[in-house]
Each structure stands twice: as C-alpha cells, then as structure tokens.
C-alpha positions as a printed NumPy array, in Angstrom:
array([[-16.094, -18.075,  23.38 ],
       [-12.454, -17.907,  22.404],
       [-10.265, -15.083,  23.596],
       [ -9.124, -12.361,  21.232],
       [ -5.521, -13.582,  21.283],
       [ -6.55 , -17.086,  20.259],
       [ -8.668, -15.785,  17.379],
       [ -5.907, -13.522,  16.089],
       [ -3.221, -16.196,  16.445],
       [ -5.32 , -18.652,  14.393],
       [ -5.732, -15.998,  11.683],
       [ -1.992, -15.304,  11.683],
       [ -1.28 , -19.001,  11.203],
       [ -3.717, -19.188,   8.305],
       [ -2.092, -16.105,   6.833],
       [  1.382, -17.693,   7.052],
       [  0.077, -20.766,   5.237],
       [ -1.857, -18.633,   2.689],
       [ -5.106, -20.406,   3.572],
       [ -8.47 , -18.736,   2.83 ],
       [-10.949, -17.771,   5.549],
       [-14.592, -18.808,   5.209],
       [-16.017, -17.805,   8.608],
       [-14.5  , -14.41 ,   9.327],
       [-17.784, -12.564,   9.858],
       [-18.737, -14.679,  12.865],
       [-15.655, -13.364,  14.69 ],
       [-17.47 , -10.021,  14.87 ],
       [-19.726, -11.632,  17.49 ],
       [-16.755, -11.991,  19.858],
       [-16.997,  -9.424,  22.654],
       [-13.314,  -9.835,  23.526],
       [-12.309,  -8.351,  20.171],
       [-14.348,  -5.21 ,  20.834],
       [-12.762,  -4.789,  24.266],
       [ -9.306,  -5.165,  22.706],
       [-10.219,  -2.659,  19.996],
       [-11.504,  -0.22 ,  22.626],
       [ -8.19 ,  -0.479,  24.483],
       [ -6.35 ,   0.384,  21.278],
       [ -8.252,   3.538,  20.342],
       [ -9.816,   5.038,  23.484],
       [ -6.676,   7.077,  24.263],
       [ -6.34 ,   8.519,  20.739],
       [ -6.698,  12.266,  20.355],
       [ -9.703,  11.84 ,  18.067],
       [-11.6  ,   9.557,  20.458],
       [-13.434,  12.551,  21.952],
       [-14.032,  14.217,  18.578],
       [-17.637,  13.692,  17.46 ],
       [-18.468,  12.624,  13.941],
       [-21.859,  13.138,  12.34 ],
       [-23.464,  12.505,  15.755],
       [-22.51 ,  13.484,  19.28 ],
       [-21.383,   9.943,  20.116],
       [-17.822,   9.761,  21.503],
       [-15.742,   7.425,  23.652],
       [-17.047,   9.202,  26.748],
       [-20.312,   7.257,  26.761],
       [-18.839,   3.861,  25.937],
       [-20.186,   0.838,  27.827],
       [-20.53 ,  -2.919,  27.448],
       [-24.218,  -2.432,  26.642],
       [-23.223,  -0.571,  23.463],
       [-20.954,  -3.437,  22.492],
       [-23.831,  -5.867,  23.019],
       [-26.06 ,  -3.678,  20.823],
       [-23.447,  -3.664,  18.035],
       [-23.018,  -7.449,  18.261],
       [-26.805,  -7.877,  18.117],
       [-26.945,  -5.806,  14.934],
       [-24.048,  -7.801,  13.496],
       [-25.843, -11.086,  14.125],
       [-28.874,  -9.852,  12.182],
       [-26.64 ,  -8.195,   9.522],
       [-28.331,  -4.871,  10.199],
       [-25.318,  -2.848,  11.297],
       [-24.696,   0.173,   9.054],
       [-21.822,   2.633,   9.129],
       [-22.825,   6.26 ,   9.581],
       [-21.492,   8.88 ,   7.144],
       [-18.262,  10.494,   8.276],
       [-18.084,  14.21 ,   8.945],
       [-15.545,  15.68 ,   6.53 ],
       [-13.214,  18.508,   7.513],
       [-10.078,  19.856,   5.84 ],
       [ -6.692,  20.139,   7.495],
       [ -3.712,  22.071,   6.072],
       [ -0.797,  20.272,   4.42 ],
       [  2.843,  21.325,   4.401],
       [  2.606,  22.525,   0.795],
       [ -0.234,  24.912,   1.642],
       [ -3.031,  22.736,   0.23 ],
       [ -5.837,  21.152,   2.233],
       [ -6.238,  17.459,   2.994],
       [ -9.763,  16.008,   3.437],
       [-10.171,  14.166,   6.732],
       [-13.181,  12.029,   7.625],
       [-14.388,  11.814,  11.208],
       [-16.555,   8.705,  11.623],
       [-18.891,   8.127,  14.529],
       [-17.478,   6.386,  17.599],
       [-19.237,   3.093,  16.9  ],
       [-17.821,   3.165,  13.357],
       [-14.318,   3.683,  14.772],
       [-14.788,   0.739,  17.129],
       [-16.083,  -1.632,  14.444],
       [-13.381,  -0.399,  12.051],
       [-10.713,  -1.228,  14.619],
       [-12.113,  -4.754,  15.023],
       [-12.032,  -5.143,  11.229],
       [ -8.461,  -3.854,  11.213],
       [ -7.403,  -6.393,  13.853],
       [ -8.856,  -9.268,  11.828],
       [ -7.414,  -8.116,   8.494],
       [ -4.013,  -7.331,   9.964],
       [ -3.749, -10.771,  11.571],
       [ -4.63 , -12.458,   8.262],
       [ -2.614, -10.328,   5.828],
       [  0.426,  -9.192,   7.826],
       [  2.321, -12.516,   7.36 ],
       [  1.707, -12.253,   3.594],
       [  2.901,  -8.678,   3.094],
       [  6.194,  -8.03 ,   1.354],
       [  9.332,  -7.195,   3.309],
       [  9.688,  -4.181,   0.994],
       [  6.562,  -2.541,   2.462],
       [  7.166,  -0.299,   5.481],
       [  4.064,   1.904,   5.802],
       [  1.29 ,   1.412,   8.385],
       [  2.834,  -1.765,   9.785],
       [  3.905,  -2.669,  13.311],
       [  7.613,  -2.305,  14.032],
       [  8.108,  -0.72 ,  10.604],
       [  8.258,   2.873,   9.462],
       [ 10.438,   5.516,   7.835],
       [ 13.51 ,   4.542,   9.841],
       [ 13.344,   0.863,   8.888],
       [ 12.93 ,   1.83 ,   5.214],
       [ 15.939,   4.181,   5.348],
       [ 17.972,   1.568,   7.213],
       [ 17.268,  -1.029,   4.517],
       [ 18.312,   1.41 ,   1.789],
       [ 21.501,   2.309,   3.63 ],
       [ 22.478,  -1.293,   4.366],
       [ 21.505,  -3.173,   1.206],
       [ 21.332,  -0.701,  -1.69 ],
       [ 25.098,  -0.55 ,  -2.208],
       [ 26.222,   0.252,  -5.724],
       [ 22.911,   1.823,  -6.753],
       [ 23.446,   4.256,  -9.623],
       [ 19.899,   5.503, -10.396],
       [ 16.747,   6.08 ,  -8.381],
       [ 13.212,   5.937,  -9.813],
       [ 10.833,   7.664,  -7.423],
       [  7.035,   7.435,  -7.532],
       [  4.352,   9.148,  -5.459],
       [  0.713,   8.08 ,  -5.85 ],
       [ -1.386,  11.226,  -5.713],
       [ -4.548,  11.016,  -3.585],
       [ -3.947,   7.332,  -2.918],
       [ -6.526,   6.939,  -0.138],
       [ -9.218,   8.722,  -2.117],
       [ -8.641,   6.971,  -5.441],
       [ -8.698,   3.244,  -4.643],
       [-11.228,   1.394,  -6.787],
       [-13.849,  -0.305,  -4.608],
       [-14.5  ,  -3.222,  -6.931],
       [-10.811,  -4.056,  -7.315],
       [-10.297,  -3.818,  -3.552],
       [-13.226,  -6.146,  -2.866],
       [-11.927,  -8.521,  -5.543],
       [ -8.524,  -8.647,  -3.849],
       [-10.158,  -9.334,  -0.482],
       [-12.301, -12.083,  -2.01 ],
       [ -9.161, -14.024,  -2.959],
       [ -8.458, -14.83 ,   0.708],
       [-11.78 , -14.058,   2.415],
       [-14.53 , -16.324,   1.131],
       [-17.199, -14.931,   3.405],
       [-19.821, -12.846,   1.635],
       [-21.177, -11.411,   4.864],
       [-17.785,  -9.95 ,   5.769],
       [-17.289,  -8.622,   2.239],
       [-20.708,  -6.944,   2.368],
       [-19.682,  -5.284,   5.623],
       [-16.529,  -3.923,   3.967],
       [-18.614,  -2.696,   1.024],
       [-20.979,  -0.893,   3.404],
       [-17.974,   0.7  ,   5.094],
       [-16.613,   1.933,   1.763],
       [-20.025,   3.198,   0.586],
       [-20.998,   4.947,   3.83 ],
       [-20.513,   8.41 ,   2.312],
       [-19.606,  11.64 ,   4.077],
       [-21.152,  14.894,   5.255],
       [-19.558,  18.138,   4.115],
       [-21.239,  21.272,   5.479],
       [-24.003,  18.873,   6.594],
       [-24.714,  17.87 ,   3.006],
       [-24.506,  14.171,   2.171],
       [-22.169,  12.952,  -0.592],
       [-21.756,   9.435,  -1.944],
       [-18.362,   7.78 ,  -1.693],
       [-17.553,   6.685,  -5.234],
       [-13.958,   5.591,  -4.699],
       [-11.253,   5.402,  -2.094],
       [-11.167,   4.568,   1.589],
       [-12.106,   7.172,   4.211],
       [ -9.144,   9.189,   5.446],
       [ -9.367,   9.048,   9.209],
       [-10.929,   5.581,   9.277],
       [ -9.199,   3.026,  11.495],
       [ -9.319,   0.305,   8.815],
       [ -8.175,   2.52 ,   5.926],
       [ -4.385,   1.944,   6.306],
       [ -4.658,  -1.854,   6.23 ],
       [ -7.057,  -1.717,   3.281],
       [ -4.647,   0.468,   1.306],
       [ -1.768,  -1.893,   2.111],
       [ -3.818,  -4.861,   0.894],
       [ -4.546,  -2.962,  -2.327],
       [ -0.94 ,  -1.876,  -2.919],
       [  0.394,  -5.339,  -2.07 ],
       [ -0.45 ,  -6.23 ,  -5.671],
       [  2.005,  -3.547,  -6.786],
       [  4.665,  -5.086,  -4.521],
       [  4.046,  -8.511,  -6.037],
       [  4.241,  -7.136,  -9.585],
       [  7.583,  -5.446,  -8.988],
       [  9.13 ,  -8.362,  -7.092],
       [  7.88 , -11.112,  -9.417],
       [  8.189,  -9.42 , -12.799],
       [ 10.317,  -6.276, -12.8  ],
       [ 13.122,  -7.356, -10.475],
       [ 13.808, -10.723, -12.214],
       [ 13.866,  -8.961, -15.597],
       [ 16.487,  -6.436, -14.467],
       [ 18.691,  -8.688, -12.321],
       [ 21.723, -10.268, -13.981],
       [ 25.022, -11.738, -12.859],
       [ 26.015, -13.274,  -9.528],
       [ 28.814, -10.771,  -8.809],
       [ 30.509,  -7.905, -10.588],
       [ 33.568,  -8.608, -12.676],
       [ 36.941,  -7.669, -11.183],
       [ 38.271,  -4.188, -11.949],
       [ 41.324,  -4.546, -14.268],
       [ 42.964,  -1.411, -12.88 ],
       [ 42.597,  -2.677,  -9.321],
       [ 43.997,  -6.096, -10.2  ],
       [ 46.964,  -4.489, -11.986],
       [ 47.719,  -2.287,  -8.974],
       [ 47.46 ,  -5.313,  -6.68 ],
       [ 49.95 ,  -7.265,  -8.829],
       [ 52.42 ,  -4.355,  -8.797],
       [ 52.026,  -4.066,  -5.013],
       [ 52.952,  -7.712,  -4.531],
       [ 56.024,  -7.316,  -6.728],
       [ 57.115,  -4.236,  -4.802],
       [ 56.718,  -6.1  ,  -1.513],
       [ 58.815,  -8.998,  -2.811],
       [ 61.546,  -6.545,  -3.893],
       [ 61.411,  -4.805,  -0.534],
       [ 60.562,  -1.431,  -2.119],
       [ 58.568,   0.086,   0.768],
       [ 58.049,   3.501,  -0.84 ],
       [ 56.57 ,   1.996,  -4.   ],
       [ 54.443,  -0.436,  -1.966],
       [ 53.074,   2.445,   0.119],
       [ 52.247,   4.451,  -3.011],
       [ 50.468,   1.507,  -4.643],
       [ 48.49 ,   0.772,  -1.458],
       [ 47.226,   4.357,  -1.403],
       [ 46.358,   4.128,  -5.086],
       [ 44.364,   0.931,  -4.529],
       [ 42.258,   2.694,  -1.899],
       [ 41.002,   5.075,  -4.561],
       [ 39.974,   2.275,  -6.949],
       [ 36.899,   0.028,  -6.703],
       [ 37.765,  -3.661,  -6.504],
       [ 34.983,  -4.578,  -8.966],
       [ 34.042,  -3.062, -12.294],
       [ 31.221,  -0.515, -11.72 ],
       [ 30.407,  -0.592, -15.455],
       [ 30.248,  -4.373, -15.768],
       [ 27.827,  -4.978, -18.71 ],
       [ 26.832,  -8.401, -17.351],
       [ 25.752,  -7.166, -13.906],
       [ 22.365,  -5.578, -13.067],
       [ 20.55 ,  -5.1  ,  -9.786],
       [ 17.089,  -3.644,  -9.15 ],
       [ 15.952,  -2.806,  -5.613],
       [ 12.46 ,  -1.831,  -4.505],
       [ 10.921,  -0.304,  -1.403],
       [  7.538,   1.243,  -0.573],
       [  6.399,   3.39 ,   2.311],
       [  2.6  ,   3.807,   2.146],
       [  2.016,   5.491,  -1.253],
       [  5.673,   6.468,  -1.844],
       [  7.602,   4.08 ,  -4.084],
       [ 11.361,   4.002,  -4.666],
       [ 13.308,   1.826,  -7.113],
       [ 17.097,   1.654,  -7.077],
       [ 18.904,   0.407, -10.174],
       [ 22.551,  -0.55 , -10.636],
       [ 23.038,  -0.261, -14.371],
       [ 22.985,   2.23 , -17.252],
       [ 20.647,   5.215, -17.372],
       [ 18.904,   3.956, -20.52 ],
       [ 17.628,   0.854, -18.729],
       [ 16.574,   2.972, -15.73 ],
       [ 14.423,   4.969, -18.146],
       [ 12.889,   1.727, -19.423],
       [ 11.973,   0.729, -15.876],
       [ 10.289,   4.077, -15.374],
       [  8.41 ,   3.931, -18.683],
       [  7.026,   0.397, -18.679],
       [  5.705,  -0.715, -15.303],
       [  2.377,  -1.838, -16.817],
       [  3.633,  -4.907, -18.685],
       [  2.016,  -3.813, -22.034],
       [  3.88 ,  -1.141, -24.035],
       [  1.982,   2.139, -24.575],
       [  0.235,   2.228, -27.947],
       [ -0.065,  -1.565, -28.09 ],
       [ -2.867,  -2.609, -30.524],
       [ -4.326,  -4.905, -27.866],
       [ -5.228,  -1.888, -25.731],
       [ -6.01 ,   0.739, -28.35 ],
       [ -4.4  ,   3.452, -26.236],
       [ -1.954,   6.185, -26.967],
       [  1.494,   6.269, -25.347],
       [  1.231,   7.491, -21.767],
       [ -2.432,   6.465, -21.42 ],
       [ -3.759,   3.838, -19.007],
       [ -5.395,   1.034, -21.056],
       [ -8.258,   0.665, -18.56 ],
       [ -9.314,   4.329, -18.452],
       [ -9.818,   7.127, -20.901],
       [ -7.992,   9.764, -18.871],
       [ -4.289,  10.107, -19.749],
       [ -1.586,   9.289, -17.246],
       [  2.143,   9.927, -17.272],
       [  4.266,   7.252, -18.885],
       [  5.596,   6.089, -15.542],
       [  2.238,   5.923, -13.775],
       [  1.436,   3.046, -11.453],
       [ -0.696,   0.673, -13.56 ],
       [ -4.092,  -0.82 , -12.961],
       [ -3.714,  -4.259, -11.488],
       [ -3.338,  -6.71 , -14.404],
       [ -4.826,  -9.671, -12.534],
       [ -8.219,  -8.004, -11.9  ],
       [-10.438,  -6.971, -14.75 ],
       [-12.336,  -3.703, -14.176],
       [-16.01 ,  -3.794, -13.307],
       [-18.396,  -3.705, -16.258],
       [-20.094,  -0.67 , -14.784],
       [-18.008,   1.974, -13.029],
       [-18.975,   3.193,  -9.588],
       [-19.498,   6.686, -10.976],
       [-22.309,   5.304, -13.154],
       [-24.519,   3.83 , -10.476],
       [-27.567,   1.898, -11.602],
       [-30.787,   2.738,  -9.73 ],
       [-32.393,   0.085,  -7.552],
       [-35.429,  -1.869,  -8.678],
       [-38.451,   0.437,  -8.498],
       [-36.318,   3.521,  -7.98 ],
       [-36.786,   6.385, -10.419],
       [-33.741,   7.794, -12.102],
       [-34.975,  11.367, -11.751],
       [-35.292,  10.914,  -8.014],
       [-31.637,   9.979,  -7.675],
       [-30.669,  12.999,  -9.76 ],
       [-32.903,  15.512,  -8.026],
       [-32.067,  14.589,  -4.394],
       [-29.602,  17.213,  -3.115],
       [-26.172,  15.758,  -2.499],
       [-27.281,  12.146,  -3.1  ],
       [-26.892,  11.858,  -6.843],
       [-23.758,  11.256,  -8.717],
       [-20.823,  12.923,  -7.083],
       [-17.865,  14.46 ,  -8.851],
       [-15.632,  12.025, -10.676],
       [-12.373,  11.726,  -8.793],
       [ -9.144,  11.697, -10.797],
       [ -7.221,   8.461, -10.919],
       [ -3.958,   8.121,  -8.998],
       [ -1.07 ,   9.861, -10.671],
       [  2.608,   9.501, -10.039],
       [  5.408,  11.976, -10.047],
       [  8.619,  10.238, -10.923],
       [ 12.149,  11.36 , -11.323],
       [ 15.337,   9.577, -12.241],
       [ 18.242,  11.029, -10.323],
       [ 21.802,   9.761, -10.01 ],
       [ 22.77 ,   8.317,  -6.654],
       [ 25.731,   9.845,  -4.794],
       [ 29.098,   8.439,  -5.826],
       [ 30.354,   5.639,  -3.535],
       [ 33.156,   6.489,  -1.188],
       [ 36.559,   5.157,  -2.281],
       [ 37.39 ,   1.87 ,  -0.558]])
C-alpha cells in the first residue's frame, strides 16, 4: 500500500498536467489517508462536538477506520444527516451551521485531501479563499501591488453561496476530471445526506453543508468556472494597449526643465521640477488603454477597471455573455435565462458550459414502486422549501486618486 504522501503527490502531478482520474475511489481504501486526515482534524474545536449521534473524536480507533474502509469496499458507506444549529452573524442575522457525525468529518477530510491535491494546481491565481498559504492578506497584497491606475471597482457578493450551489452542475464539473462513477456517487451521497433541525429530518435540495470539511474545496471547484469565465472572456474584451500614452503636459514641462538647465536658470529648473512631481507621466485618460483586474476571496468578487465609468457599468451589467432580453433566452432584462426567478442585472450567471438538469432537484421523482403520497405525507421527508438562487450585491465606486509622482 502506498503512503499518503505518494498518493497525494501523484494526484498533484496529474492536476498540473490536467489529466483525468479514473481510479480515485480506490484511494479511499488506503488507511494512511485516514490517519493523515485524523491528524488534521482531531485538534479542531468541533472535534468533540457531537452531530446527530454521540460519536466524537474521543472514541476514535484504528478499528473504526477498518470498519469505514470495509464499508467503502462494498460501497455501503452512507453519510449521516448533519445536526443543524444557528450561529449569530455580525449583521444580527443567523447563519445555519451543520454538525456532521465524526465518521462523516473523517471521510470528508479524506475526500478534501484527494480533491485538493487534484484541483489545487488548476485553480486560478486570482482565487484566495480556502486555499493553503492564501487568504485575505494575500488578496489585499495583490490589489495593492498590481492594481495601479484602477479607476473603478465592481464588487460582487454571492448571497448564501454554500447553500445555493446546484448539485447537478457541481457533479458535472467534477465529472470533467474525475471519471470514476463510484467516487461521484459518494459525493452525491454526501450532498444528499440531509440535516436534522429540532430532530426533524429535512432533505438537502441544494448547496454543500456548512460545517462540512469538504465544503470549502467543493465551493472552490464550483466557482472556478466563474474565474475561468472572467479571465478568458471578460478580461481580454476589456484589455487594450500595451502602455499608456505619454502625458503632453508632463512632456512639455520636461522639455522646459531641460532648457532651463542648459541656460543655468536654477530657480526656473527647481520650479519646473516641483511642477512635474504633481503631474502623471502618462495620460490617465488615454482612450486606447484599458485594463481589467479580477480577484475572488471565497464568495466575494472584486473587479478593478482602468477606463471610463460607462464601460465599468457594461462590465457590471453583462457578465452572462447573452444580453438581457435576448430572443434566444426569452427573458426580461435582469432575469437569469436558466431560472424563472428574477436576479439583479449584475448577478453572477449560471455556468454557460453546463446545461441545467432536465428535472430540478426540488422536483424529485419517486423511486420505482414508491407512492407519491407517501413521500408527501412523511413528516420532514417530502419536498423541502425552495431555496433562493445566489444573488449579488454590486456597487461601482471610484478608486482613490493616485498620489502625485
């Protein structure tokens, strides 16, 4: 049996080469991965917090790992429903938090290790959330160091991102690189495990469980399509010119300074040098120069644009690729073409490369031999409430004026 480091290094190499994986599920039989996962999460504050059962990290042993691996070999492992609680947010609202059972946390951490090794080399450099050696400070440092000359900011915040991810689209994205149906079925079972609220069972119709160890990497895989869309389509469309044109006023002052120095007029040369310090060397309103910058931290998106305000408004209004009201979609302006519920004009679009499922998760079809009235009459096990789709709050605000140089 290979060690955990060897397995993860092979996956990282395949990720760097963008090669698909066909035998990822069999890595869940590797005991070394479970021991590595246990070392990662046993010291967390929530390790001793019980989920739907009384199982915690306190009773962990190698026998339990062997039992989990035995269930994995027979494809009989099932995730238990998470116990849902609500924690306060800074704005006074409550955030739902799922507390899975200890075995679910352990298996979720193994899944996270495998997915992170495969997808981390493929993630965009503009993504800074839930990644090793990246965070808020690296995102702010990149903005401070490379976003020089930015005139307008377009800010986006995906509301209820974790709870609104479409399961079928997420599984479709995973299937592009993971060609292992057993592993994809395991991910589906994780997403469909449900939750207990006041000890009443509820189906999970969308989203990834908040509090799950694999949820951050799954959300990054999902939102990586947004990163690709911005970097491959939006940024090339709004990037023009190699450099800014020279500022005529600056060049004129520089020519007068040279003449004053040749004449030996020190007072005039000193005055012109001070004047040049107040002028930019390049033309800030150069019509042939455009730059669009992009950065994302988890579900917070920021675009920086060097150009006129009118084009910044266009960037905010058309991230979906098809103009609102287009006859091909049959939608009104400001409405997502894939859903009936309206969204703001600058909302983050549905992924254009993945067609929606023919039957939505909120309209579950009963199993063969299962009566429809039974699914509707069972308390807490019928159709749950329809969650709203992700919404964005966006603003266009002028950047602070650059310091005179």
